[in-house]
CSV table of C-alpha atoms and ligand atoms in Angstrom, one decimal:
chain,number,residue,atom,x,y,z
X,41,UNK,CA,122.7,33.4,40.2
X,42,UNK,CA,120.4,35.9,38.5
X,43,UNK,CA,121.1,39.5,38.9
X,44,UNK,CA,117.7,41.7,39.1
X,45,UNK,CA,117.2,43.9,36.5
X,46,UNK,CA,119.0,47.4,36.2
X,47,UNK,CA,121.2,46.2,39.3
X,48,UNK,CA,124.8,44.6,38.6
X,49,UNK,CA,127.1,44.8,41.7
X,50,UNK,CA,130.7,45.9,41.1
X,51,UNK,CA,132.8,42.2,41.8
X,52,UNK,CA,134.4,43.1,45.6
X,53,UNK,CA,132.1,45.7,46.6
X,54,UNK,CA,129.0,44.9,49.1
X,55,UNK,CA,125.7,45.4,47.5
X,56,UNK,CA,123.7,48.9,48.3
X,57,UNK,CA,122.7,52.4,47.4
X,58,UNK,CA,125.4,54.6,45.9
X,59,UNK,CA,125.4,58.4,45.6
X,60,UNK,CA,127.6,60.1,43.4
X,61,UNK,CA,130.3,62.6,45.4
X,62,UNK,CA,127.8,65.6,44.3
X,63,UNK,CA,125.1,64.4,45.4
X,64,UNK,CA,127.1,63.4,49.2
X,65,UNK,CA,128.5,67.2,49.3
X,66,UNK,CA,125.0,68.5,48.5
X,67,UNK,CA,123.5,66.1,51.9
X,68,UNK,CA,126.2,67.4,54.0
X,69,UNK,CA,125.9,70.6,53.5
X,70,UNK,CA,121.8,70.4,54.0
X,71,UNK,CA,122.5,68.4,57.3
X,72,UNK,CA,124.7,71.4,57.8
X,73,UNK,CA,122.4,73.8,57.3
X,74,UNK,CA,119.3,71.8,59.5
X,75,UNK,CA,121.8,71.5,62.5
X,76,UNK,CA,122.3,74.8,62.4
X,77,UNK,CA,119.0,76.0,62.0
X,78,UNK,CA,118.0,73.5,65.0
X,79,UNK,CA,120.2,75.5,67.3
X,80,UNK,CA,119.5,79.0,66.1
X,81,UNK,CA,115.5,78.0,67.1
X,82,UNK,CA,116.7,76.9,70.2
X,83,UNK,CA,119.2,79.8,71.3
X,84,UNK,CA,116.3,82.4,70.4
X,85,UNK,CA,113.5,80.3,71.9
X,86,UNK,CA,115.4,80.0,75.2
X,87,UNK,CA,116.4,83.9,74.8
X,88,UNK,CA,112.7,85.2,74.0
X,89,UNK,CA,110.6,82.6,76.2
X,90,UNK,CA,108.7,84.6,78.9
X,91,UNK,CA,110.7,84.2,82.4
X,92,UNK,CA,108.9,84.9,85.7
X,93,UNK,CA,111.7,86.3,87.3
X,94,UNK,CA,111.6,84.8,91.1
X,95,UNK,CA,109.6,86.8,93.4
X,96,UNK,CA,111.2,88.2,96.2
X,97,UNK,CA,111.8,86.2,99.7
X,98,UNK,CA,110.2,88.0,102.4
X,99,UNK,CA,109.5,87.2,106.5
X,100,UNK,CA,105.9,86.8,106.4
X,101,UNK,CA,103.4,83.3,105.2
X,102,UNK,CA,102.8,83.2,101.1
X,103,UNK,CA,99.8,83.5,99.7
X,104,UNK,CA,97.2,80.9,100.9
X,105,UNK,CA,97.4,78.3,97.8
X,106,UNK,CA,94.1,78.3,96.0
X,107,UNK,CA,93.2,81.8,97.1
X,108,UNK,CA,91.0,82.9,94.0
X,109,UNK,CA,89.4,80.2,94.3
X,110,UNK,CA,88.7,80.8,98.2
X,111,UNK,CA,87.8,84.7,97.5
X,112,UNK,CA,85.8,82.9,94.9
X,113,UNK,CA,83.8,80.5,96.5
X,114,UNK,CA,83.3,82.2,100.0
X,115,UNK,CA,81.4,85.4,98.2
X,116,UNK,CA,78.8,83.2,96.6
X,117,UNK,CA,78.6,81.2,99.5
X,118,UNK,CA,77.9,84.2,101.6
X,119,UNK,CA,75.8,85.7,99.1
X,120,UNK,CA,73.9,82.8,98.2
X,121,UNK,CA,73.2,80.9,101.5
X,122,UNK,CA,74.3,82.7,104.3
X,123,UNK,CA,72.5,86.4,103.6
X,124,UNK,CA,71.0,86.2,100.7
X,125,UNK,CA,68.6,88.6,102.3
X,126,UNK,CA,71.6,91.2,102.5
X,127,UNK,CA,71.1,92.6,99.0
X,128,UNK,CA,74.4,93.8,97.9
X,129,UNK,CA,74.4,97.3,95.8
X,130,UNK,CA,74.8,97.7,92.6
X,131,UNK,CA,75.9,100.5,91.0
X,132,UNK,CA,75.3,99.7,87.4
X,133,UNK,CA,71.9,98.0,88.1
X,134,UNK,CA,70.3,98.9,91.6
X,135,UNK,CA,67.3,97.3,90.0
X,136,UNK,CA,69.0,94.2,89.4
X,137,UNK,CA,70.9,93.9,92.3
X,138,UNK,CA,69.8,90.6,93.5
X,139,UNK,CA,72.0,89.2,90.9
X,140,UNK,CA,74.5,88.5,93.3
X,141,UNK,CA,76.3,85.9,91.5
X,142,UNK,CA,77.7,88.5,88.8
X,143,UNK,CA,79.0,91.0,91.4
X,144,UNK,CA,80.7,87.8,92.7
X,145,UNK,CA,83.0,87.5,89.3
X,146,UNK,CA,83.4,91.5,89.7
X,147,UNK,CA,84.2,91.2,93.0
X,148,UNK,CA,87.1,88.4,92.7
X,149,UNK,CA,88.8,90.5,90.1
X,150,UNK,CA,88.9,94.0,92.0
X,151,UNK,CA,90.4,91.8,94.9
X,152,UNK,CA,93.6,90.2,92.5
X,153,UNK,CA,93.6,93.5,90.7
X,154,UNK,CA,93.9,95.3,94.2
X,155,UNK,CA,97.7,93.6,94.7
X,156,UNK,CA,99.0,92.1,91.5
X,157,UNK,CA,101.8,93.1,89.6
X,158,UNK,CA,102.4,95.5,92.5
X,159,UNK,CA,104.6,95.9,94.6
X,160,UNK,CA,104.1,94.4,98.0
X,161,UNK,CA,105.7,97.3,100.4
X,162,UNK,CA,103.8,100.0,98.5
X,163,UNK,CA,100.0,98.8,98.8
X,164,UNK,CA,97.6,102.0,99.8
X,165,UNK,CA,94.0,102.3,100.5
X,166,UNK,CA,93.2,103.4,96.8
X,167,UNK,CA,94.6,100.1,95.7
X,168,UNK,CA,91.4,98.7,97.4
X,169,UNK,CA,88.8,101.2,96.9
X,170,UNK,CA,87.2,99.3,93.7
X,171,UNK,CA,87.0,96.3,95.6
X,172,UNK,CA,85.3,98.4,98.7
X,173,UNK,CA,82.9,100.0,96.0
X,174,UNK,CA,81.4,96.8,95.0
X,175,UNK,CA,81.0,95.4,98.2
X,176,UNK,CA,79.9,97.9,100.3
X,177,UNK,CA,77.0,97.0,103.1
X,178,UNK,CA,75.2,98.3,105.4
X,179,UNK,CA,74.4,97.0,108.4
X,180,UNK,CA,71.5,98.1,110.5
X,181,UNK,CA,72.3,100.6,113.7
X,182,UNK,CA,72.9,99.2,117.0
X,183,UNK,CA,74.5,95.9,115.7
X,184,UNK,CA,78.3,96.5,115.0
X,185,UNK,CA,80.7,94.3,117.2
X,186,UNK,CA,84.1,95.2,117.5
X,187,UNK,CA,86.6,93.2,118.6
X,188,UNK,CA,90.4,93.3,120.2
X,189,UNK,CA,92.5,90.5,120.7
X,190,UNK,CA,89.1,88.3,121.3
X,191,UNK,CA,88.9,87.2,117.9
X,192,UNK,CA,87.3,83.9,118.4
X,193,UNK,CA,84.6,85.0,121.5
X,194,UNK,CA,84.0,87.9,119.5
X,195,UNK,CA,82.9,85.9,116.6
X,196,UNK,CA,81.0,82.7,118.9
X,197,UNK,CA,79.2,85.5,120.3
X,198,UNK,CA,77.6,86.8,117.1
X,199,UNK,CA,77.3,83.4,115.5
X,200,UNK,CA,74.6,83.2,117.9
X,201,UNK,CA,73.0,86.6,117.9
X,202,UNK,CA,72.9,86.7,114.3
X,203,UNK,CA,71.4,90.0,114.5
X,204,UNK,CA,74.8,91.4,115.3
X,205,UNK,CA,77.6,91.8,112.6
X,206,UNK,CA,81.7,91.7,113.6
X,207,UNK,CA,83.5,92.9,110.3
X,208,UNK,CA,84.1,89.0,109.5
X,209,UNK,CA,79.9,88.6,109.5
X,210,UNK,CA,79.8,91.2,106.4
X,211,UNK,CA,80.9,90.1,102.9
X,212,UNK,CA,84.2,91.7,103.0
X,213,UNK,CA,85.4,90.5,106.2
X,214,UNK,CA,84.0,87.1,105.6
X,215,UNK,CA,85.9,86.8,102.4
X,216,UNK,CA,89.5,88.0,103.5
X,217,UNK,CA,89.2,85.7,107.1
X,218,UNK,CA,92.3,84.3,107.7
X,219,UNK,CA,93.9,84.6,104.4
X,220,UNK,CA,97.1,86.0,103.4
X,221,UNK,CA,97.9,87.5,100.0
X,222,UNK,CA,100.8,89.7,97.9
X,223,UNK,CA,101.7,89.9,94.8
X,224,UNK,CA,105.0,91.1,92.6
X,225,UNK,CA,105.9,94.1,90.9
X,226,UNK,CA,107.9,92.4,88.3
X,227,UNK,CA,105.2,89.7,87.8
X,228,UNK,CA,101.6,89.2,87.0
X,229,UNK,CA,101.5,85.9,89.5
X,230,UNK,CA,100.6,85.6,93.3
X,231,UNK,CA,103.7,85.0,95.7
X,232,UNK,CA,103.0,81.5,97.1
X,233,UNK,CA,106.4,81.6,99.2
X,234,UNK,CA,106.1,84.2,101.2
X,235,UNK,CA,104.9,88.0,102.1
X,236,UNK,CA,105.9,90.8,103.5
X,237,UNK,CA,105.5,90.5,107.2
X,238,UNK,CA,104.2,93.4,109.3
X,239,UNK,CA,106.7,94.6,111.8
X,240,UNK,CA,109.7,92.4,109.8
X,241,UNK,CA,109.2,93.8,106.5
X,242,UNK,CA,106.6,96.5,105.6
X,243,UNK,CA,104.2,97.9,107.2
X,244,UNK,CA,102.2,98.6,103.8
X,245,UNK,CA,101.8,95.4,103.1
X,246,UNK,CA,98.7,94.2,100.9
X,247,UNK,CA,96.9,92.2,104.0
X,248,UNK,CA,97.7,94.9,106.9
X,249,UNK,CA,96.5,97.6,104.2
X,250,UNK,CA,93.4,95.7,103.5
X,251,UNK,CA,92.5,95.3,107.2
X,252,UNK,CA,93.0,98.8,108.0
X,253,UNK,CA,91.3,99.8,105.0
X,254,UNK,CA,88.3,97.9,105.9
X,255,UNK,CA,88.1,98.4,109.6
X,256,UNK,CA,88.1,102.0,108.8
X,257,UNK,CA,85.0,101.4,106.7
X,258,UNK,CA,83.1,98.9,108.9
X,259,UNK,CA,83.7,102.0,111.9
X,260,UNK,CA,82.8,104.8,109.4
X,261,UNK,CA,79.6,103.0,108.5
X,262,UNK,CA,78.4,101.9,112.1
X,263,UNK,CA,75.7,103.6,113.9
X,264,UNK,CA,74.0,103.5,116.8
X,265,UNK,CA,75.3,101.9,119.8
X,266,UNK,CA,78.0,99.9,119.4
X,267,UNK,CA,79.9,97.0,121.4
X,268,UNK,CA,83.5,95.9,121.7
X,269,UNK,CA,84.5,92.7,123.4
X,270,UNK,CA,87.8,93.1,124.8
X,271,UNK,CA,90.6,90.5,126.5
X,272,UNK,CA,91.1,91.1,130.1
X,273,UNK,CA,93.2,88.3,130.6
X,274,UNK,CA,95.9,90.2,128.8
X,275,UNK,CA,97.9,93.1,129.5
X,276,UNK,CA,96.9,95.1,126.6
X,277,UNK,CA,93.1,94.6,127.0
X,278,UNK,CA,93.0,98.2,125.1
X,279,UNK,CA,96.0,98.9,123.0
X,280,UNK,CA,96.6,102.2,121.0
X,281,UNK,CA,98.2,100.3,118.6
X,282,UNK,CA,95.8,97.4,117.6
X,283,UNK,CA,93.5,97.9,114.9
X,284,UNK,CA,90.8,98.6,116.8
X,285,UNK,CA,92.5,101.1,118.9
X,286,UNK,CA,94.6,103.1,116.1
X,287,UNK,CA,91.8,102.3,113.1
X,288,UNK,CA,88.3,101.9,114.3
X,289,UNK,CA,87.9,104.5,117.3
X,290,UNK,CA,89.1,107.6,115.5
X,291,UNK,CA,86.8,106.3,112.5
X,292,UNK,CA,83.5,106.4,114.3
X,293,UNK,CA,81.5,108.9,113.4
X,294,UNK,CA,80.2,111.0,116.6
X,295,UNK,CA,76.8,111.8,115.0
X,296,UNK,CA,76.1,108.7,114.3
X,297,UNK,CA,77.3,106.7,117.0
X,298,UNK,CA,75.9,107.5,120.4
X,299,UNK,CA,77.8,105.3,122.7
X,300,UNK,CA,80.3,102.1,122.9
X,301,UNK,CA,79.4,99.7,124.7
X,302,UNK,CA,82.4,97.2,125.9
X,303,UNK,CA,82.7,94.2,127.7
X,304,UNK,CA,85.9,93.0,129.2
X,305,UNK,CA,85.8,89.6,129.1
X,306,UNK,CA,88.2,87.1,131.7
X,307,UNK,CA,89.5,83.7,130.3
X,308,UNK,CA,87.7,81.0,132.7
X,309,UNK,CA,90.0,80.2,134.8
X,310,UNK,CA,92.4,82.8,133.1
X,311,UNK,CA,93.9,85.8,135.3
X,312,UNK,CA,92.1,89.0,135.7
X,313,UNK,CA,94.9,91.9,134.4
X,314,UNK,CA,92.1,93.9,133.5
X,315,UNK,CA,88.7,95.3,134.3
X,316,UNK,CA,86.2,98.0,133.2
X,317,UNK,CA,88.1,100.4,136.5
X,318,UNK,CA,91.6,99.6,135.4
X,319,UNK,CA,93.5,103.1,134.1
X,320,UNK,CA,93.6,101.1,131.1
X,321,UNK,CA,90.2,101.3,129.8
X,322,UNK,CA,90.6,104.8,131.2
X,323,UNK,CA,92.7,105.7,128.3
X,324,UNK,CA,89.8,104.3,126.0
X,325,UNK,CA,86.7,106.8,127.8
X,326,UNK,CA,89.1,109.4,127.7
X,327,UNK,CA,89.8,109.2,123.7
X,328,UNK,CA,86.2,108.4,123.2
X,329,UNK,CA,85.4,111.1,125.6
X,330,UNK,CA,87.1,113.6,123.3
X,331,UNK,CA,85.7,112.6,120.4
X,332,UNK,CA,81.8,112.9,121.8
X,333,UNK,CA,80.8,109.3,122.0
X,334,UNK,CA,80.0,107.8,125.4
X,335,UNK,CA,81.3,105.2,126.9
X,336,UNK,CA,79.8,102.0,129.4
X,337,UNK,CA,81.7,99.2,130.3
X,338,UNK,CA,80.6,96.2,131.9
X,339,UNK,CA,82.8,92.9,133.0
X,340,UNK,CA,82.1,89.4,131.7
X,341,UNK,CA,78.8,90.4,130.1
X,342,UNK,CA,76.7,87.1,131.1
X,343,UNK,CA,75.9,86.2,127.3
X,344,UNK,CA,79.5,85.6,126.2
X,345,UNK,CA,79.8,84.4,129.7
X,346,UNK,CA,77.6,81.7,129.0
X,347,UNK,CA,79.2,80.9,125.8
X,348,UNK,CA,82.8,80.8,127.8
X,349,UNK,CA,80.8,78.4,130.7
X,350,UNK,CA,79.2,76.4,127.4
X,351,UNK,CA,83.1,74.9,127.0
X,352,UNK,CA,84.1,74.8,130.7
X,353,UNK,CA,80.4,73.7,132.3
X,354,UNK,CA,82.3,72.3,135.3
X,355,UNK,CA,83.9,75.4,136.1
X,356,UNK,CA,83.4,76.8,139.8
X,357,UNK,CA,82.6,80.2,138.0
X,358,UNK,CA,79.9,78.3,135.8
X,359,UNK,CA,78.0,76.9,138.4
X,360,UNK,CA,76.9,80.6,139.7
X,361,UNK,CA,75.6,82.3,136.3
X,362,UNK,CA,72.9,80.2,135.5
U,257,LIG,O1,94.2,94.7,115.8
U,257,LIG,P1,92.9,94.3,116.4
U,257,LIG,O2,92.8,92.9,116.9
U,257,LIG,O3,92.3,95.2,117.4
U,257,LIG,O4,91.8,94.3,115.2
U,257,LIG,C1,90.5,93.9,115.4
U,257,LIG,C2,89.5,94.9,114.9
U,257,LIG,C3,88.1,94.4,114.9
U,257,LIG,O5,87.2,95.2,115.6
U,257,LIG,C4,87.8,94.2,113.4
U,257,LIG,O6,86.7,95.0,113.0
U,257,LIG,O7,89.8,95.3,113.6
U,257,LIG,C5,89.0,94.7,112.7
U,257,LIG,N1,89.9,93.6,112.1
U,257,LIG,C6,89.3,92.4,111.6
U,257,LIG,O8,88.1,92.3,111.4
U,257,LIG,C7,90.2,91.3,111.3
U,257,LIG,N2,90.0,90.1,110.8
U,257,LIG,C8,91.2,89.5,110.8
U,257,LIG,C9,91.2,93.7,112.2
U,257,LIG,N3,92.1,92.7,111.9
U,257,LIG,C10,91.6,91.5,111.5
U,257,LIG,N4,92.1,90.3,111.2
U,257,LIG,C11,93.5,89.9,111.4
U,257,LIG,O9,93.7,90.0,112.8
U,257,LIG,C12,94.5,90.9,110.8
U,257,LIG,O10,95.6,90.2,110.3
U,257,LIG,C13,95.0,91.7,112.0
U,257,LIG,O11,96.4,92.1,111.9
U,257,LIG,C14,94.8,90.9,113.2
U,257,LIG,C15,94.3,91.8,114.3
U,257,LIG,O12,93.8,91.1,115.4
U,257,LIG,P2,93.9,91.7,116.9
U,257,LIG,O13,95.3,92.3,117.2
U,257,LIG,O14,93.4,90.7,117.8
């Protein structure tokens, strides 16, 4: 057989490539040196990579998941097509202040920046004031609802007399409705697992904060006369303690609000703990007594009434209001 040129096997040895013993020490010790060099990147990378340390476990629901998104989308909705006649005021630009959309982007941030990278036990009012600056709205006098422990009749009521506004049928309210929120202090990222819950963990937590922050606003700003639809088929129809009751009563301003107007409103079919002469609603004239703003109470106020009968039409009480 022909060998090819410049290639003449050794007799016994299999054909191949052969390195001289220099040139196999010099391969080792730059396989050496890459292996090493391999793990030194990986020690430091996994030593300096940015860790979110895990957020803390608290008692109360997370973070609703897509919640920027939510705060997001509800303020153009309700700026765009629900009131777009409510201009919103601008500070920069009164001029320019049906430009709603850019507050929107504005207002989304003031919101995250009101709770992240904070902690979630030590959220204060001034944590939310930006975010109350560039939403602030005023309603016109003589069409604030207030609500206790009524939410949803509260809220059918002025879906249908949209002249009237609950804190929910202003931009704020409307935004924050139902959601839940809190950040970390230790981290720049929303706590989806959980939050501090009210009476469990904190009281100043970021959503509790926020409400009372807000209710104290929508009282401060109302004027005129003013209504309140309260539960009488519960034993605290009026109850220092609720929002409305420790927040929004002592917030009204006397000179500006001439009267409250409530209606105590019965579950159909539901018992009757409570009406306008129980010592319980009492303790609400009295308060509101002290603070110069009248008071008029009136029981199952026939236009929620028929809003109650609109779901139970066959109910013996139904038959008689009409
Ligand atoms: O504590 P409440 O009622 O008396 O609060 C209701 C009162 C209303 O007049 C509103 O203006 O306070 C205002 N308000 C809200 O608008 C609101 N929306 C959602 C207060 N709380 C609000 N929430 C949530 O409901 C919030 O989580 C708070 O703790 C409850 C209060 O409801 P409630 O006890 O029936």
């Amino acid at each position: 057989m022909k060998a090819s040129a410049g290639f003449s096997p050794v007799p016994g040895e299999e054909p191949g490539c052969h390195l001289s013993k220099k040139a196999k020490v010099c391969l080792g010790i730059l396989l050496c040196v890459l292996v090493a060099g391999t793990i030194v990147a990986v020690v430091v990378g996994v030593l300096k990579w940015p860790r979110t340390p895990p957020h803390r476990e608290w008692n109360g629901t997370g973070t609703t998941p897509h919640f920027s998104e939510i705060v997001l989308g509800r303020c153009y909705t309700y700026t765009q097509v629900l009131r777009p006649e409510l201009r919103l005021y601008s500070t920069k630009q009164p001029e320019k202040s049906f430009e709603t959309h850019k507050d929107c982007g504005q207002i989304g941030k003031a919101f995250m920046n009101a709770f992240l990278s904070k902690d979630p036990c030590n959220s204060s009012e001034q944590d939310y004031q930006l975010l109350l600056k560039l939403t602030n709205q005023t309603t016109p006098c003589h069409t604030n609802v207030f609500w206790s422990k009524s939410n949803q009749l509260a809220h059918q009521y002025t879906r249908v007399r949209q002249d009237m506004f609950t804190l929910e049928d202003t931009l704020m309210g409307y935004i924050a409705d139902g959601l839940d929120w809190c950040g970390d202090a230790g981290s720049s990222e929303m706590n989806y697992q959980s939050c501090p819950h009210r009476r469990k963990d904190c009281i100043n937590n970021p959503t509790s904060v926020f409400w009372d922050t807000v209710s104290k606003r929508f009282a401060e700003n109302a004027c005129g006369v003013v209504q309140v639809v309260l539960n009488g088929s519960i034993s605290n129809t009026f109850d220092e303690n609720s929002t409305f009751g420790r927040v929004e009563i002592h917030n009204l301003h006397p000179g500006k609000v001439s009267r409250l107007q409530a209606w105590v409103m019965h579950d159909i079919g539901g018992v009757h703990s409570h009406s306008c002469s129980s010592p319980i609603i009492n303790d609400l004239k009295f308060i509101l007594s002290k603070r110069n703003i009248s008071f008029t109470c009136q029981d199952d106020y026939r236009p929620i009434k028929f809003l109650q009968c609109v779901k139970n039409p066959d109910h013996s009480s139904c038959s008689s209001i009409i």
